[in-house]
PDB file of C-alpha atoms in Angstrom:
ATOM      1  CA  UNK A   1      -3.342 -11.160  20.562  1.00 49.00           C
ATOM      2  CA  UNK A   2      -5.831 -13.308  18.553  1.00 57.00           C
ATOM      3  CA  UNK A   3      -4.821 -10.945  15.206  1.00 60.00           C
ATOM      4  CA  UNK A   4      -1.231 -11.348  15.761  1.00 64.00           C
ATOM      5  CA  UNK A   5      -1.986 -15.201  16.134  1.00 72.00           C
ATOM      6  CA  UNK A   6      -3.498 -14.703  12.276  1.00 69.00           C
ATOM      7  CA  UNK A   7      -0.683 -12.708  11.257  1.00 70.00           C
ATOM      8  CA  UNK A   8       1.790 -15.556  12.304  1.00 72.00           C
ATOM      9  CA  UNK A   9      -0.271 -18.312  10.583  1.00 75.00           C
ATOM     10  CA  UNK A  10      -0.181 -16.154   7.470  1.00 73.00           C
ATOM     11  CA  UNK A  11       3.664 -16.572   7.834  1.00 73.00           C
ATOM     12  CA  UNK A  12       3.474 -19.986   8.599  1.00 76.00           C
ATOM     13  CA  UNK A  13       1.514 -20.816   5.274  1.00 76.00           C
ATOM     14  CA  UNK A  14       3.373 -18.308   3.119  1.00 73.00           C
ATOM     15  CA  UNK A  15       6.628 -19.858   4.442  1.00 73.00           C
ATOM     16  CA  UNK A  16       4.910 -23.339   3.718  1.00 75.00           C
ATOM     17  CA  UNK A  17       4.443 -22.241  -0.679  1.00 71.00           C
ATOM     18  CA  UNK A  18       8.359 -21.212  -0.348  1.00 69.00           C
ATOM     19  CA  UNK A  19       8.161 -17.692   0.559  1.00 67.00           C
ATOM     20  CA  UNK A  20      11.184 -15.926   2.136  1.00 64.00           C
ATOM     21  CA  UNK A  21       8.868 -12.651   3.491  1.00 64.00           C
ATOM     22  CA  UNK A  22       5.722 -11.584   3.535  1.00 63.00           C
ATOM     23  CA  UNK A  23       4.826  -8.229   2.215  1.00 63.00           C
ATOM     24  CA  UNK A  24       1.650  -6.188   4.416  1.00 60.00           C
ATOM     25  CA  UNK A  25       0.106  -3.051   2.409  1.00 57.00           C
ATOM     26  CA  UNK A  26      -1.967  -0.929   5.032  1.00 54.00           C
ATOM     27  CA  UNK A  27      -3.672   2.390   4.553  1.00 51.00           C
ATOM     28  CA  UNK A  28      -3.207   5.523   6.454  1.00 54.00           C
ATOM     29  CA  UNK A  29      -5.430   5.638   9.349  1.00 53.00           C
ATOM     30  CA  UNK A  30      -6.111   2.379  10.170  1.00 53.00           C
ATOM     31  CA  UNK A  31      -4.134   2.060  13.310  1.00 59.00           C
ATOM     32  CA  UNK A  32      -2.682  -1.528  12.334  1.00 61.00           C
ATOM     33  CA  UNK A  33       1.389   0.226  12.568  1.00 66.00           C
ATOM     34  CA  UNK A  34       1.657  -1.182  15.978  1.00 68.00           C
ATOM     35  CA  UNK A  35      -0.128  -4.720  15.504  1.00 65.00           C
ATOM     36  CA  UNK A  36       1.933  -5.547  12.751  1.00 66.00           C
ATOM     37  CA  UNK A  37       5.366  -3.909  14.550  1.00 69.00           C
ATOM     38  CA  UNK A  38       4.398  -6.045  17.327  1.00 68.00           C
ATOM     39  CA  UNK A  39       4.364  -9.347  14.840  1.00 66.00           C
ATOM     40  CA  UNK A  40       7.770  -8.174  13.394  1.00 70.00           C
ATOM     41  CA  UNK A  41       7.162  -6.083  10.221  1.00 67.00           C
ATOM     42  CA  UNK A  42       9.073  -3.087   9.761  1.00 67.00           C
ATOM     43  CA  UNK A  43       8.511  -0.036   7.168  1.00 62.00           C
ATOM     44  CA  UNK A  44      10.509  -0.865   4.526  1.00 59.00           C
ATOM     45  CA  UNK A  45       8.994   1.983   1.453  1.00 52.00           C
ATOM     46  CA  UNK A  46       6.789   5.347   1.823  1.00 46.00           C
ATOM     47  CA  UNK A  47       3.870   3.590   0.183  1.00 46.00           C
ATOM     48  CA  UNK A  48       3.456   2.241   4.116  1.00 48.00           C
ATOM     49  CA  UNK A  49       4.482  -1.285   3.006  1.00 49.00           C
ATOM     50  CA  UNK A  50       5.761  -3.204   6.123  1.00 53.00           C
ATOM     51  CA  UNK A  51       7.903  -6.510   5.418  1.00 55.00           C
ATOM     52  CA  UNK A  52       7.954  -9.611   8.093  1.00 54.00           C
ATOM     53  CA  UNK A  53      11.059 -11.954   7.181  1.00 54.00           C
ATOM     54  CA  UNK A  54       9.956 -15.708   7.347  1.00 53.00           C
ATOM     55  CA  UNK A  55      11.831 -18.092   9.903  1.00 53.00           C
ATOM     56  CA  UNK A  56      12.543 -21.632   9.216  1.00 50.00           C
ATOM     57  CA  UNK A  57       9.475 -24.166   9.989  1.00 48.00           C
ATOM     58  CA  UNK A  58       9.721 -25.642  13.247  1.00 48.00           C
ATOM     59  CA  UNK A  59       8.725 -29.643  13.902  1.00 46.00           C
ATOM     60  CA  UNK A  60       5.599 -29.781  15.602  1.00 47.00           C
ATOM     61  CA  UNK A  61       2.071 -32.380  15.701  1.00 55.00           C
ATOM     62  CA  UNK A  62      -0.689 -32.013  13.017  1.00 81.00           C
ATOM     63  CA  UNK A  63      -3.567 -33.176  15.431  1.00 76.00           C
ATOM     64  CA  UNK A  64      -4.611 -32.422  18.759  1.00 82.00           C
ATOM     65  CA  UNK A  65      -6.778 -34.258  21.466  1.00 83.00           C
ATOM     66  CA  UNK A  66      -9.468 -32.662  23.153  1.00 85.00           C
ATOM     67  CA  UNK A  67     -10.498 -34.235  26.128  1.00 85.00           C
ATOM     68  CA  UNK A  68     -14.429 -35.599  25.743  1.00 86.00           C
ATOM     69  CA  UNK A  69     -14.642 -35.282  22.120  1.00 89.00           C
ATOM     70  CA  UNK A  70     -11.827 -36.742  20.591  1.00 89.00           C
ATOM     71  CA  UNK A  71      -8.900 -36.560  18.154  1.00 91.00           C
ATOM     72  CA  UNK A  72      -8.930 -33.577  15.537  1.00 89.00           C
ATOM     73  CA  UNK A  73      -5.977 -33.383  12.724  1.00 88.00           C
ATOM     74  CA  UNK A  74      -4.928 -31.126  10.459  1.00 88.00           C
ATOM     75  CA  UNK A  75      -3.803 -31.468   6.509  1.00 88.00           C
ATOM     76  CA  UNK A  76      -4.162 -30.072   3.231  1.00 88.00           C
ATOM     77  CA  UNK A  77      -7.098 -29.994   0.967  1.00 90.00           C
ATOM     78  CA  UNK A  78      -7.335 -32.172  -2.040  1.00 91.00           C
ATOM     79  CA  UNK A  79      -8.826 -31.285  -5.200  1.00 93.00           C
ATOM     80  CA  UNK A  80     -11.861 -33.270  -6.067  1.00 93.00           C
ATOM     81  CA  UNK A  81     -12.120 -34.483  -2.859  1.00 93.00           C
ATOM     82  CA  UNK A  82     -12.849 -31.652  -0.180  1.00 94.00           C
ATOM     83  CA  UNK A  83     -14.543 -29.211  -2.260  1.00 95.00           C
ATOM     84  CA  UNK A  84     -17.933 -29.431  -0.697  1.00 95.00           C
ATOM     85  CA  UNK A  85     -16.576 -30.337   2.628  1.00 95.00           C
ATOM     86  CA  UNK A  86     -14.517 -27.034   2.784  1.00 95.00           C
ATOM     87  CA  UNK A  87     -17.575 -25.026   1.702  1.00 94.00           C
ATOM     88  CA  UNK A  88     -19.670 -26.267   3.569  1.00 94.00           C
ATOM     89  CA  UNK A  89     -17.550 -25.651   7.219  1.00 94.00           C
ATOM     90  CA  UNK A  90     -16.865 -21.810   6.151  1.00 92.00           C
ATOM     91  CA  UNK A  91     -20.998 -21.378   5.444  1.00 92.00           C
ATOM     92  CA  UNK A  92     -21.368 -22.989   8.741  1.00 91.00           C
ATOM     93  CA  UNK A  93     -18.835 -20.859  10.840  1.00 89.00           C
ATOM     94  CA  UNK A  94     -20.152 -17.675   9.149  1.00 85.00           C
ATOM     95  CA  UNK A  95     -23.751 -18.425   8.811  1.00 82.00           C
ATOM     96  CA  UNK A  96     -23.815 -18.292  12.201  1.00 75.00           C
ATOM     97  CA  UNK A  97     -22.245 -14.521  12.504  1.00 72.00           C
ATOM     98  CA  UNK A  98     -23.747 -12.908   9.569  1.00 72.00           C
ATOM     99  CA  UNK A  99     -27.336 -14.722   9.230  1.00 71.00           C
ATOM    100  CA  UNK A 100     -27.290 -15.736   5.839  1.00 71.00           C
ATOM    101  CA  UNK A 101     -24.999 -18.211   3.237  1.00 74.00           C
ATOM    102  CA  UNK A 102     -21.431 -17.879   3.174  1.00 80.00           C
ATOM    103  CA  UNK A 103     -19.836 -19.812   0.910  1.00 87.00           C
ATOM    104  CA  UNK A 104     -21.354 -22.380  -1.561  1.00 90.00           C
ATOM    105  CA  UNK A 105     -20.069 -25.206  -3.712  1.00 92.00           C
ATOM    106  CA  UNK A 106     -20.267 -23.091  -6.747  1.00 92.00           C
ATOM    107  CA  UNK A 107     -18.340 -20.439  -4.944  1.00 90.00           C
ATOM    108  CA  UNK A 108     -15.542 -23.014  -4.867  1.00 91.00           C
ATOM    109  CA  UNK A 109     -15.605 -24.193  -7.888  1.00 93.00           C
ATOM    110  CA  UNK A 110     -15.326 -20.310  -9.442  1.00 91.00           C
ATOM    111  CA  UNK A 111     -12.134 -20.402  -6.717  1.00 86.00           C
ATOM    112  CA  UNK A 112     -10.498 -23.241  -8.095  1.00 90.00           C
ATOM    113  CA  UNK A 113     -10.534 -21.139 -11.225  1.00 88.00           C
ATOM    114  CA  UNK A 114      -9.156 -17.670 -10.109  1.00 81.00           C
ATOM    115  CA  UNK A 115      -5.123 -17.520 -11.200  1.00 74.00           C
ATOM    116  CA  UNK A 116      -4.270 -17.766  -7.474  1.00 71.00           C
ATOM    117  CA  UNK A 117      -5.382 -20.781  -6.883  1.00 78.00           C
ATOM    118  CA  UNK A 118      -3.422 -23.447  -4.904  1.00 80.00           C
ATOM    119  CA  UNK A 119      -4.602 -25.927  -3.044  1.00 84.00           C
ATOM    120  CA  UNK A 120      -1.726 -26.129  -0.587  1.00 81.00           C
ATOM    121  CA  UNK A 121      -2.624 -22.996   0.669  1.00 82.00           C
ATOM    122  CA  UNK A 122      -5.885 -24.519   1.993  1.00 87.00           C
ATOM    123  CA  UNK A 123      -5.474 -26.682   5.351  1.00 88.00           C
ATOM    124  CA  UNK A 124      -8.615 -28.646   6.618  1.00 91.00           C
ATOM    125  CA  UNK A 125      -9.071 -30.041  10.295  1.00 91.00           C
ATOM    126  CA  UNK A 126     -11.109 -33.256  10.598  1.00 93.00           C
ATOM    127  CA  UNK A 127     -12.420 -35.124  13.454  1.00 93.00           C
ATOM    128  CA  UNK A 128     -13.952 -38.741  12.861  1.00 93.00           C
ATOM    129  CA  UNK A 129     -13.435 -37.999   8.961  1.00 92.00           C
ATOM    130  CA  UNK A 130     -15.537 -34.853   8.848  1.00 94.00           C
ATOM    131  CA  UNK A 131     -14.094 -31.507   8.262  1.00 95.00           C
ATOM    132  CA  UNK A 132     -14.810 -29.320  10.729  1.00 94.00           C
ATOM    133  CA  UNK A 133     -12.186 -26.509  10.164  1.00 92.00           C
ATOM    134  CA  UNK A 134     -10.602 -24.394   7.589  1.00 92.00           C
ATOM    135  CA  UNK A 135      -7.932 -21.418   6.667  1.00 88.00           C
ATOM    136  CA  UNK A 136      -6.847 -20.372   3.084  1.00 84.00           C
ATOM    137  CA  UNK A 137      -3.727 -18.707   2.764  1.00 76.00           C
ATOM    138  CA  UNK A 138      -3.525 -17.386  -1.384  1.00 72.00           C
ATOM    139  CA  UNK A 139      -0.282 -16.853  -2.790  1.00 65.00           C
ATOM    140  CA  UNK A 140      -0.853 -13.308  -4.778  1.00 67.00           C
ATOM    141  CA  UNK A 141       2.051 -12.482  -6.545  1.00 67.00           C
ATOM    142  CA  UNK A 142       3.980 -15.889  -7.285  1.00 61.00           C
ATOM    143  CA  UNK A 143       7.373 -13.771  -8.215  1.00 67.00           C
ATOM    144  CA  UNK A 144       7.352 -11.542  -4.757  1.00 68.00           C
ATOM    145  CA  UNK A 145       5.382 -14.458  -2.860  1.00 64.00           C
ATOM    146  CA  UNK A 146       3.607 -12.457  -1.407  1.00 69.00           C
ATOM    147  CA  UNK A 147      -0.013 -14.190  -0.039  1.00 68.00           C
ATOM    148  CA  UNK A 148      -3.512 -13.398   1.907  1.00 73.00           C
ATOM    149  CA  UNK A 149      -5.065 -15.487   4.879  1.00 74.00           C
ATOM    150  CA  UNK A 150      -8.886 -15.988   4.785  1.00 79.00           C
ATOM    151  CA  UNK A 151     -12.336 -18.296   4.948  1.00 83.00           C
ATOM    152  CA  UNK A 152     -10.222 -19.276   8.808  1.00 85.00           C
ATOM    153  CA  UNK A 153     -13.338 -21.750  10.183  1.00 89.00           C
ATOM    154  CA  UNK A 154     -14.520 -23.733  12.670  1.00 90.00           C
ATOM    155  CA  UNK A 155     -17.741 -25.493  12.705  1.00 91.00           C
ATOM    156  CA  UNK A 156     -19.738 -23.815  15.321  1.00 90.00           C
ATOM    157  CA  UNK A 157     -20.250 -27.158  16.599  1.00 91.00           C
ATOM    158  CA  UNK A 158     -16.719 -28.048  17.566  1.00 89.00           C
ATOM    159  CA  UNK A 159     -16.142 -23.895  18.740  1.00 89.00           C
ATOM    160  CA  UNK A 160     -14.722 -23.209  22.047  1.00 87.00           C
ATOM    161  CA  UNK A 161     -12.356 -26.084  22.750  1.00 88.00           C
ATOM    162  CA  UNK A 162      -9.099 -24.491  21.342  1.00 85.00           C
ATOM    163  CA  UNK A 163      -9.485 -26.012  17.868  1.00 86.00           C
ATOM    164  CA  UNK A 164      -9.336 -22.360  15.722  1.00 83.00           C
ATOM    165  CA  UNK A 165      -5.695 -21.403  18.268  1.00 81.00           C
ATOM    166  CA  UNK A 166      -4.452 -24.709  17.435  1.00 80.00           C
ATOM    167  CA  UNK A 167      -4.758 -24.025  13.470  1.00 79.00           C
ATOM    168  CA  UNK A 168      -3.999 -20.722  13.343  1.00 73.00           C
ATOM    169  CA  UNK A 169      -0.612 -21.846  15.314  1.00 70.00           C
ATOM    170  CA  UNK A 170       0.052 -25.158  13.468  1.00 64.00           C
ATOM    171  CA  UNK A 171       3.271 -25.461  12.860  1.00 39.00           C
ATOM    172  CA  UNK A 172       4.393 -21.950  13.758  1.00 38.00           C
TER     173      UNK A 172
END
């Protein structure tokens, strides 16, 4: 359930940058035919390239109250403004799995510089002005617009309250 949650914010984002599908290559053998037939892709090719078309955005709130802590909200991040903050919540979400650094300024700044880059593709979730969650969704090919989800966050601080659901489903 939780992977087709990350499969429909992938839509959401991709539909955000003006995409009209979303384009899945898989290899043979890893058993993800029925997770993504489940989120609506379909074979479309004998390369095993399933297609998901992208519905219209529906209307829905950018924050969400947790009861005891507060108000969280969601919105985009902004170039020379959230660079350390966003590196700094992904090295804290996945310091805490893996043991050691996950993400560093530096590895944003060599980011900002890849040919993918866009910054809409990058929401942030804040609570009392700190940033305490993160996805990126990249746009790969800008023609096809076809994109990738990743560095999905949440301070381990702020974990288990429904925050990651709520940004993986934003606006879905």
């Amino acid at each position: 359930v939780e992977d087709v949650r990350l499969v429909n914010r992938c839509v959401k984002e991709a539909r955000d940058m003006g995409a009209s599908y979303l384009d899945c290559f898989i290899e043979e053998g890893w058993g993800l035919d029925e997770l993504l037939k489940s989120a609506g892709f379909e074979h479309v090719d004998t390369w095993r390239k399933m297609m998901r078309p992208i519905p219209p955005p529906k209307a829905m709130s950018d924050h969400i109250e947790v009861p005891g802590i507060g108000k969280f909200t969601v919105r985009r991040f902004e170039v020379g403004r959230d660079e350390e903050a966003f590196a700094s919540v992904v090295d804290k979400a996945y310091r805490v799995r893996t043991g050691h650094e996950a993400m560093t300024l530096e590895d944003v700044e060599v980011m900002k510089k890849e040919k993918y880059f866009d910054p809409r593709g990058i929401l942030l979730m804040e609570h009392e002005g700190k940033v305490v969650g993160s996805i990126w969704v990249e746009l790969i090919d800008p023609v096809k617009r076809i994109g990738t989800g990743g560095h999905f966050a949440i301070d381990p601080e702020y974990q288990h309250h429904g925050l990651g659901k709520f940004l993986l489903s934003k606006n879905d």
